[in-house]
Coordinates of C-alpha atoms and ligand atoms in Angstrom, one line a residue:
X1 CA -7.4 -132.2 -81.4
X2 CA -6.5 -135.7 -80.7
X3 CA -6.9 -138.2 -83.2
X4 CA -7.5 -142.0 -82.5
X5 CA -5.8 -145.0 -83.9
X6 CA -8.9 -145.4 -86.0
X7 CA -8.0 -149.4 -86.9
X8 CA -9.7 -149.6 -83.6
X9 CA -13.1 -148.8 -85.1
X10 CA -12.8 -151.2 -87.4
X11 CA -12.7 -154.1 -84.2
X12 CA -16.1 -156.3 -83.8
X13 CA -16.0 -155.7 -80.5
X14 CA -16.1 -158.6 -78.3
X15 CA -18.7 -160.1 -80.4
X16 CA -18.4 -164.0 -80.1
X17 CA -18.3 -163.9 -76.0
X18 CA -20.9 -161.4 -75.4
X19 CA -23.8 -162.9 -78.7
X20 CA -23.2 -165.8 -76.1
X21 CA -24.2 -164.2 -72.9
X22 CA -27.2 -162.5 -74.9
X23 CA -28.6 -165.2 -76.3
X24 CA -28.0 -167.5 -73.3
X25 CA -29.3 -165.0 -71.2
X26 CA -32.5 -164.6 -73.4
X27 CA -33.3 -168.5 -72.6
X28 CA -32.9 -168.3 -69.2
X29 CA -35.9 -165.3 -69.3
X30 CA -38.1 -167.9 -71.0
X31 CA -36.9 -171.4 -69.0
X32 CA -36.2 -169.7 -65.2
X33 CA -36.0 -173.3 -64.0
X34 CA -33.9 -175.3 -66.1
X35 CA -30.0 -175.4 -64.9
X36 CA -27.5 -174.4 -67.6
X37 CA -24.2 -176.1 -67.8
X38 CA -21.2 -174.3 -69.5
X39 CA -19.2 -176.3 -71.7
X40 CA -18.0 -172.7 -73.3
X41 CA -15.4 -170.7 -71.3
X42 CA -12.4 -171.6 -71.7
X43 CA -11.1 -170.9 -68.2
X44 CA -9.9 -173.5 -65.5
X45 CA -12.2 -174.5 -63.1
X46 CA -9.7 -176.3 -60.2
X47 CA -8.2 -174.2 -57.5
X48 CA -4.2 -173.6 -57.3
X49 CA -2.2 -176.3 -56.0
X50 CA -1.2 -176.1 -52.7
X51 CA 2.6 -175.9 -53.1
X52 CA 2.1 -173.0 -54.8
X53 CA -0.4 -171.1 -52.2
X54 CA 2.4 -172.1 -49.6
X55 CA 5.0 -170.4 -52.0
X56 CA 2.8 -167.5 -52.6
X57 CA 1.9 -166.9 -48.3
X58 CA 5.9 -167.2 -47.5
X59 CA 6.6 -164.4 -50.8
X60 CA 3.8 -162.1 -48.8
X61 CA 5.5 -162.6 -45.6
X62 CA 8.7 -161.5 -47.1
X63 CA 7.5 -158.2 -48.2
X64 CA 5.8 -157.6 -45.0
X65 CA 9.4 -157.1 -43.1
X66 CA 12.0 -154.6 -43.5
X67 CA 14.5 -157.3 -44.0
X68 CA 13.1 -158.9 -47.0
X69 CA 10.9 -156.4 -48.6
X70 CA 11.5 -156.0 -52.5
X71 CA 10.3 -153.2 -54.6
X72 CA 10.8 -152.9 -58.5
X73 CA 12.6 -156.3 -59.7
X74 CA 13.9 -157.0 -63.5
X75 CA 11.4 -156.8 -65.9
X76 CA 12.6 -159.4 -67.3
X77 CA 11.9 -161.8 -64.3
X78 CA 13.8 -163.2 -61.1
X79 CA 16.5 -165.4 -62.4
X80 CA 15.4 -168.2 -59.3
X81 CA 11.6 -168.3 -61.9
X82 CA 13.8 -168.0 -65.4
X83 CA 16.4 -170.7 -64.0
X84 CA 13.7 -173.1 -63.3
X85 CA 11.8 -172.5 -66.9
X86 CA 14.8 -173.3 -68.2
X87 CA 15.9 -176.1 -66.9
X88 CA 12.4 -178.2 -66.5
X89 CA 10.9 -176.8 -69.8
X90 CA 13.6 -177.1 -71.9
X91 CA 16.9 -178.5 -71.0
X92 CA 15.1 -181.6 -70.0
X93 CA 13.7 -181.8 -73.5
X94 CA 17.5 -181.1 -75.2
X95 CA 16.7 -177.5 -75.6
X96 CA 19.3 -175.2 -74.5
X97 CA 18.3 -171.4 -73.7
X98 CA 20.3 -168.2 -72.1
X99 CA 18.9 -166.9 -69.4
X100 CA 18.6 -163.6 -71.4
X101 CA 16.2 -165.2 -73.9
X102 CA 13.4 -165.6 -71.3
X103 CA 11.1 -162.8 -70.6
X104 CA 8.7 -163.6 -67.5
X105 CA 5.2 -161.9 -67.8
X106 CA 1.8 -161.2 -66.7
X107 CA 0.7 -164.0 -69.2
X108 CA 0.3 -165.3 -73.1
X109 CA -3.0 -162.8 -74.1
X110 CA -0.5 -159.5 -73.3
X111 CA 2.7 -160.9 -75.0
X112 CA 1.1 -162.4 -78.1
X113 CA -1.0 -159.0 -78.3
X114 CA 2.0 -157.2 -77.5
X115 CA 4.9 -158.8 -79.8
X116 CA 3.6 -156.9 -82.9
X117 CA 5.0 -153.5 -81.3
X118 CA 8.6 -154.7 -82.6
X119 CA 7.9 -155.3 -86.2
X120 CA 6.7 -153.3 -89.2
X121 CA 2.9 -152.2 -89.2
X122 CA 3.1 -153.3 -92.8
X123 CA 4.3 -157.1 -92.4
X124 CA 1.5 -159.9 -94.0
X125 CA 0.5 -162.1 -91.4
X126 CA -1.1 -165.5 -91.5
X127 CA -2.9 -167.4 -89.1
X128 CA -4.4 -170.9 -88.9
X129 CA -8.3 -170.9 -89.1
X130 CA -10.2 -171.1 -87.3
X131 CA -8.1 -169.2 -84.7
X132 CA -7.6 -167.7 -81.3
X133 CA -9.1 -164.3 -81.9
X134 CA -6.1 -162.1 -80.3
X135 CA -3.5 -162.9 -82.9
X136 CA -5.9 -161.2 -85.6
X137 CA -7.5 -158.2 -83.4
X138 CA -4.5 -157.0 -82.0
X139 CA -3.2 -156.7 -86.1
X140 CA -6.0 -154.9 -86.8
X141 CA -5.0 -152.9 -84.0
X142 CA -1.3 -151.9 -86.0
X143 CA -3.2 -151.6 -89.2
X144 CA -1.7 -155.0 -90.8
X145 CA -5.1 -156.8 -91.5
X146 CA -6.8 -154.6 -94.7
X147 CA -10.3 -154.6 -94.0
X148 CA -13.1 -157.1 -92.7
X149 CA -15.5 -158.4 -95.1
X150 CA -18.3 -161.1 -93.5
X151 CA -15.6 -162.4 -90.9
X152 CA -12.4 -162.3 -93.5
X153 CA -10.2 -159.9 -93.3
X154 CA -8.5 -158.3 -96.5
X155 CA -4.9 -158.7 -96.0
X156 CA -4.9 -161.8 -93.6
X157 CA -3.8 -164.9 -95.0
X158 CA -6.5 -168.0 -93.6
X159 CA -4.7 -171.1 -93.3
X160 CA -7.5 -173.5 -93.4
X161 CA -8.0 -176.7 -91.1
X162 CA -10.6 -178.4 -92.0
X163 CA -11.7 -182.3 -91.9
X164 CA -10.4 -183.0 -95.0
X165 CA -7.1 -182.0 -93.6
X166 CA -7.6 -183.6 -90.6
X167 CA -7.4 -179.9 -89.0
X168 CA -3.6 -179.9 -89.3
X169 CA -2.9 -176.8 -91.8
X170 CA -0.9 -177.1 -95.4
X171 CA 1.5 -174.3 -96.6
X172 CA 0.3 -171.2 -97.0
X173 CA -0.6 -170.8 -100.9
X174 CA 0.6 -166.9 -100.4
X175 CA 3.9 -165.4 -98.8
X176 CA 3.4 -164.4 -95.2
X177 CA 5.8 -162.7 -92.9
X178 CA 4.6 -163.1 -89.7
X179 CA 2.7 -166.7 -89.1
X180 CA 0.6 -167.4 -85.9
X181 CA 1.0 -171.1 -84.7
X182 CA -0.7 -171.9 -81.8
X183 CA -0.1 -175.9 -80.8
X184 CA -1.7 -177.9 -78.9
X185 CA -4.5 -176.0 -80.7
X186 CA -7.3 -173.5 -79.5
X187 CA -10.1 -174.1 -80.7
X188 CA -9.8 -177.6 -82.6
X189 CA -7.7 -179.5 -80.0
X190 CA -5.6 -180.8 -82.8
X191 CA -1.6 -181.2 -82.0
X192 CA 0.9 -181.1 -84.7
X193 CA 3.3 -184.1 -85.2
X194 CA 6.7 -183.6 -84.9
X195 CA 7.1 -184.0 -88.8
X196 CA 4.1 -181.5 -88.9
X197 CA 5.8 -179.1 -86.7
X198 CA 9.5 -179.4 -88.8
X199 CA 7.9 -178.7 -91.8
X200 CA 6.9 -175.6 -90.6
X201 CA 10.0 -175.0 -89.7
X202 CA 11.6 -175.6 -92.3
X203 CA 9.1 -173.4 -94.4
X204 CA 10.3 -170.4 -92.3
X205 CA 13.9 -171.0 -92.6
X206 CA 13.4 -171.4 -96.4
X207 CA 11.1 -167.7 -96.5
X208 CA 12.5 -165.5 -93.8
X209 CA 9.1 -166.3 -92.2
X210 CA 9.1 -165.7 -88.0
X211 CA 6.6 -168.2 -86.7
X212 CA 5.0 -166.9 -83.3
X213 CA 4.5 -170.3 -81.4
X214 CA 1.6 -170.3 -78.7
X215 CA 2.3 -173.5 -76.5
X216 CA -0.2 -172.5 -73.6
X217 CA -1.6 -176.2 -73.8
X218 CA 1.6 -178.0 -73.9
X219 CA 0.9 -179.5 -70.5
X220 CA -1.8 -181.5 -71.6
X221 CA 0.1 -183.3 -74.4
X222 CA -0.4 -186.7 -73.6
X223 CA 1.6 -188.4 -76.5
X224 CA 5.1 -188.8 -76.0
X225 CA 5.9 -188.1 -79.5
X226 CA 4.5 -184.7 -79.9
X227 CA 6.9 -182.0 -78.7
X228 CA 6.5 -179.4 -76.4
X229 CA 8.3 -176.8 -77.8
X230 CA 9.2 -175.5 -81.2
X231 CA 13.0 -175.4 -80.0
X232 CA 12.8 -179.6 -80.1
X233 CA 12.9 -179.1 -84.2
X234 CA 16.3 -178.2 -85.6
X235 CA 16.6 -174.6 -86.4
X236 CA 13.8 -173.3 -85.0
X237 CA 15.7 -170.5 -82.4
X238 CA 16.6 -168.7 -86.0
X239 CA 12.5 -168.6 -87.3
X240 CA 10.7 -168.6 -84.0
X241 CA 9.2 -167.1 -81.0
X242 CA 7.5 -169.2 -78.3
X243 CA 4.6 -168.0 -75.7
X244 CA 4.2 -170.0 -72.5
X245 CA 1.3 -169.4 -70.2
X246 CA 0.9 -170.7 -66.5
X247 CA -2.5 -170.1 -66.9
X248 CA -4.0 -173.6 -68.2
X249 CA -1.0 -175.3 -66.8
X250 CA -1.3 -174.5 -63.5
X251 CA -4.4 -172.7 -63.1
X252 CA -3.0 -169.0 -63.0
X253 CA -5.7 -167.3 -64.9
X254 CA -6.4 -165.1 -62.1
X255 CA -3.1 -165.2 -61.0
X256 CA -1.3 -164.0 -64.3
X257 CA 2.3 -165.4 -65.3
X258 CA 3.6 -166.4 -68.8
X259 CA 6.2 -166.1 -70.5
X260 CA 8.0 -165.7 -73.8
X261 CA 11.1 -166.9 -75.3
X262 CA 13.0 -164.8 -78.0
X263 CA 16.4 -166.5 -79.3
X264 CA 19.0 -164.1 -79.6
X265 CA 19.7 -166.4 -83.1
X266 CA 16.4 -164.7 -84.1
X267 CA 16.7 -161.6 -86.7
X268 CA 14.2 -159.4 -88.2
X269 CA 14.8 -157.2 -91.4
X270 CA 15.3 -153.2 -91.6
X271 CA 13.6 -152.0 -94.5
X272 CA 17.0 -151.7 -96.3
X273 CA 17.9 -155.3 -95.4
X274 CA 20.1 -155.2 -92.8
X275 CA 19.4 -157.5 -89.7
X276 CA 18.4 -156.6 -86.4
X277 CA 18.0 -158.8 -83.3
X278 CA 14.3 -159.2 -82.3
X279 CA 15.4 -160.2 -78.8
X280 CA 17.1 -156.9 -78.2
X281 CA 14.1 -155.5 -79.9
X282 CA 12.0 -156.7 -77.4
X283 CA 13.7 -156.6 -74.0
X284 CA 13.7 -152.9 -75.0
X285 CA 10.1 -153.1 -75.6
X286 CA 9.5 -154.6 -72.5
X287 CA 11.8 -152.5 -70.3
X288 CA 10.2 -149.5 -71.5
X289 CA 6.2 -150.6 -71.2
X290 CA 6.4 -153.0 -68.8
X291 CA 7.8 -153.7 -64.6
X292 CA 7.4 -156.7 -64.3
X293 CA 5.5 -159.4 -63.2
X294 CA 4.7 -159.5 -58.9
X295 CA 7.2 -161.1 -56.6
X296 CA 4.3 -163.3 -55.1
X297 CA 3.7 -164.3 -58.2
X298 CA 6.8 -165.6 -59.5
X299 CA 6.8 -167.8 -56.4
X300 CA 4.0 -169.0 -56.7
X301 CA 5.4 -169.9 -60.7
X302 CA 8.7 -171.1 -59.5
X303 CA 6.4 -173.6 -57.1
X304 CA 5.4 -175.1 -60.1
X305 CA 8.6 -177.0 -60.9
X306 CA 9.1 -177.9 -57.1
X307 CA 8.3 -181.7 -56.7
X308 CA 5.3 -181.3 -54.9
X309 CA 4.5 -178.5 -57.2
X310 CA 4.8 -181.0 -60.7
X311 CA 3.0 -183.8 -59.3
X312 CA -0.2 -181.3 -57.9
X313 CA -0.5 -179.5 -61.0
X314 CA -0.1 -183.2 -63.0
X315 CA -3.5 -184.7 -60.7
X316 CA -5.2 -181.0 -62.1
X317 CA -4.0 -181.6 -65.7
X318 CA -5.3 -185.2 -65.6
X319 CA -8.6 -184.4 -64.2
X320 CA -9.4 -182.2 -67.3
X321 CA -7.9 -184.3 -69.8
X322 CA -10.1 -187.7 -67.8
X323 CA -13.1 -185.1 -68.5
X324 CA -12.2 -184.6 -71.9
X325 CA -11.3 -188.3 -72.8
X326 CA -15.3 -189.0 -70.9
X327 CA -16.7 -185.9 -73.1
X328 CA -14.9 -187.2 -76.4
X329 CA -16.0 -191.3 -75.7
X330 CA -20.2 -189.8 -74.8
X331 CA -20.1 -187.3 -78.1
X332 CA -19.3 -190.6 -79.9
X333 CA -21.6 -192.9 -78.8
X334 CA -24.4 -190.1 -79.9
X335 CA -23.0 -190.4 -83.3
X336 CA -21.4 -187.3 -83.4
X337 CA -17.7 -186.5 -85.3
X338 CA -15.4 -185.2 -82.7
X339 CA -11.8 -184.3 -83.2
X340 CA -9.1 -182.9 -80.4
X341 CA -9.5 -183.9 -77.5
X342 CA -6.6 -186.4 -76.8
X343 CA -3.7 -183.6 -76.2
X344 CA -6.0 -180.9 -75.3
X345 CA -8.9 -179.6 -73.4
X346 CA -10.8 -178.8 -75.6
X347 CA -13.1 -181.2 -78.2
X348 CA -14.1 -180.2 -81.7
X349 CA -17.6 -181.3 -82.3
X350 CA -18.8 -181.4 -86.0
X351 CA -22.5 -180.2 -86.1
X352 CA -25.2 -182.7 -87.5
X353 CA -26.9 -182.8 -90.9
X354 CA -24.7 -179.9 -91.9
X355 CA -26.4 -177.5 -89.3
X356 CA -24.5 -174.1 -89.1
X357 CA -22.8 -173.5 -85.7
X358 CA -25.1 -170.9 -84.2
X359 CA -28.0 -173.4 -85.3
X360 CA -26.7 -176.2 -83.4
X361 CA -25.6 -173.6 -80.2
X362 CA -29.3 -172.9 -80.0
X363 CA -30.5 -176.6 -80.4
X364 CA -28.6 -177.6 -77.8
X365 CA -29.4 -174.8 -75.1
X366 CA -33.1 -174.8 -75.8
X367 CA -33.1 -178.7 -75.9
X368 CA -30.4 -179.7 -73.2
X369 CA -29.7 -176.7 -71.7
X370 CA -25.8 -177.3 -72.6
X371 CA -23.8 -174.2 -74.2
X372 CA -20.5 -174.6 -76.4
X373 CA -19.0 -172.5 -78.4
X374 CA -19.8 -171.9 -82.0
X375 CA -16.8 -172.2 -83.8
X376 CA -17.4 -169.9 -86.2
X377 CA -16.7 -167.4 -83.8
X378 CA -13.3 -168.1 -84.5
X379 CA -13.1 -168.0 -88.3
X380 CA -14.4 -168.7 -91.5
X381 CA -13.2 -172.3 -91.3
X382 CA -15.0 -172.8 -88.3
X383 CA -18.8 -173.1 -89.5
X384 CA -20.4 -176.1 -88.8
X385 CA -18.6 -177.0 -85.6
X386 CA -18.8 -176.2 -81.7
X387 CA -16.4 -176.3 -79.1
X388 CA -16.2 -178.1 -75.6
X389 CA -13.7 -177.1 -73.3
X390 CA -13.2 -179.9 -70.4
X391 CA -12.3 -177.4 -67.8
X392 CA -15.4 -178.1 -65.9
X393 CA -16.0 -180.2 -62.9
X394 CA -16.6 -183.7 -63.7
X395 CA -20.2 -184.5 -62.2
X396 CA -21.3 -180.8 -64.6
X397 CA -19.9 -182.4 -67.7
X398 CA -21.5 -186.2 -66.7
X399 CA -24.7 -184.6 -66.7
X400 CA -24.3 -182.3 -70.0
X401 CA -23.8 -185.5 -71.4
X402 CA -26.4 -187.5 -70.1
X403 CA -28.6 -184.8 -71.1
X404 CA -26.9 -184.4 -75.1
X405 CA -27.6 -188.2 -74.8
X406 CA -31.7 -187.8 -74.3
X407 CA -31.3 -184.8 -76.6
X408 CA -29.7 -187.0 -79.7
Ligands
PLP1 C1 -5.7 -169.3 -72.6 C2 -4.8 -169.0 -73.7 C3 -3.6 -168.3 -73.6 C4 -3.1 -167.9 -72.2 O1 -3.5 -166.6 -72.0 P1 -3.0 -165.9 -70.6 O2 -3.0 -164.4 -71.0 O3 -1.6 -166.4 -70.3 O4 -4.0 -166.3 -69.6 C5 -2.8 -168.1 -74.7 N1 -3.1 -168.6 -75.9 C6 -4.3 -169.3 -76.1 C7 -4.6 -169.8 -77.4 C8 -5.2 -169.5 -75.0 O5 -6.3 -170.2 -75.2

């Protein structure tokens, strides 16, 4: 007889995503002729840039002949893809990495899912809230989050961001082990400072806390004083781990590439308190689950850095952030609070009149035919907001907003 991994079971099982499609779905039975416009998915809307198609054609040719055919390569990634993440994400900004502390992937959702696998099924964790939903499920997954009670779990320590703290989180009032940071933010579109981000930092060094650092919107920082990395803030290889996505950089959802970076100055704890390095830990995770991402692929990533490659992706990364600077300025003038925005896709709307978030996700789709997300989908601290992503095409999101505009 088999037995499961019964934290499983205790999952709400894509619940925020598909109430959406149900109850969107539901209006569209009643209204057949009114046009719905998505403000919700937060998925990229522009197609790849051309240097990287180009990229991706010549890696498919390659493989078609005898002479150039690859098969397996290192899991780890080509060193032509790790050289160039390197130098143009960090030694540009004064960060210096070993090629052996870059591991190339299939993207951000598998690593920060997968990263867990290398530590303790009994560390705490903490997570900013309201949050990007894999950090949690994937620990209730190893059996680290207690048990769920309205939305909360048991052992899961809520960092709260909230209005009054301008949605940048304070200390944890409990210890936590494991901390999920994930800046530019998902959902609020909130950045941390670079004072913010040091004394997080600094919090870690101080409590032998490992921060896991989700920087998948780092390209759409538009202030120059906001870093990129963790690595920027002094001693940050010894407390953290950083996730990378070309996803919302340069459109790769569909494609799939990310990748993670795991200083070897990094140490996790044996139960007996000796040290262990959690980059060994996890290039022996991933050489034993995972082959690596496709040769096309890493191209096509590689293309990225090329000149042509920076300055195609920057026009796609400027068209969203245009929409979301257009979508921030219209949600204003309607008298509505609206927060993020500036150094991410994605704006933060405060309800009105204190309406709960699935109360003003209905108002708006049976009144404007507009759908956003509620954000208390993605924790407790979420209630009473709704989130815009600006990944849709421009003349869409003009006439969402013209329409919000009647509506208000
Ligand atoms: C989109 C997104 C990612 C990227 O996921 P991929 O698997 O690389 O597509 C990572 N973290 C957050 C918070 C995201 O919103």
């Amino acid at each position: 007889m088999a037995l499961i991994n019964e934290h499983f079971l205790k999952l709400q099982n894509g619940y925020l995503f598909s109430e959406i499609a149900k109850r969107v779905n539901a209006f569209r039975v009643t209204h057949p002729k009114e046009r719905v416009i998505s403000l919700g998915i937060g998925d990229v809307t522009l197609p790849l840039a051309p240097a990287v198609c180009e990229a991706m054609h010549r890696a498919v040719d390659e493989l078609g002949r005898r002479e150039t055919f690859r098969g397996y390569g290192p899991e780890q990634g080509y060193p032509f893809l790790v050289d160039a993440i390197i130098r143009h994400d960090y030694a540009s900004r004064g960060v210096s990495l070993d090629p052996g502390e870059v591991f190339v992937s299939d993207g951000s959702k598998s690593d920060t899912g997968n990263i867990g696998d290398i530590l303790r099924h009994d560390n705490s964790i903490g997570v900013t809230d309201p949050v990007y939903p894999v950090y949690i499920d994937s620990n209730v997954m190893a059996g680290r989050t207690g048990f769920s009670d309205g939305g909360r779990w048991s052992d899961v320590v809520y960092i709260p961001c909230t209005e009054e703290n301008g949605f940048v989180p304070d200390l944890p009032s409990r210890r936590v082990d494991i901390l999920y940071l994930c800046y530019p933010n998902n959902p609020t579109g909130v950045s941390l400072s670079r004072d913010e981000l040091k004394k997080w930092v600094n919090y870690a060094l101080a409590n032998d806390v490992i921060i896991m650092y989700d920087a998948a919107y780092e390209a759409y920082i538009c202030n120059p004083e906001i870093p990129h990395s963790i690595y920027e803030i002094k001693g940050a290889k010894k407390v953290a781990i950083e996730f990378r996505s070309f996803s919302k950089t340069a459109g790769f959802t569909g494609v799939r590439c990310g990748y993670t970076v795991v200083p070897k100055e990094l140490n996790g704890f044996t139960l007996d308190g000796r040290r262990v390095s959690l980059n060994e830990l996890w290039s022996r995770r991933q050489a034993t689950k995972f082959n690596g991402t496709s040769y096309v692929t890493q191209r096509g990533a590689e293309a990225v850095y090329s000149a042509t490659g920076r300055e195609q992706i920057g026009a796609s990364v400027d068209y969203y952030m245009t929409n979301a600077r257009m979508m921030r300025a219209c949600l204003q003038e309607c008298g509505l609070k609206v927060y993020g925005g500036e150094d991410a896709p994605y704006v933060w709307v405060k309800t009105p009149d204190g309406m709960s978030s699935w109360r003003f996700f209905e108002r708006l789709l049976y009144e404007a035919f507009i759908v956003g997300t509620p954000g208390v989908g993605f924790g407790p601290s979420g209630e009473g907001y709704l989130r815009f992503t600006a990944f849709g095409e421009r003349e869409e999101m003009l006439e969402a907003m013209s329409r919000l505009r009647r509506y208000i």
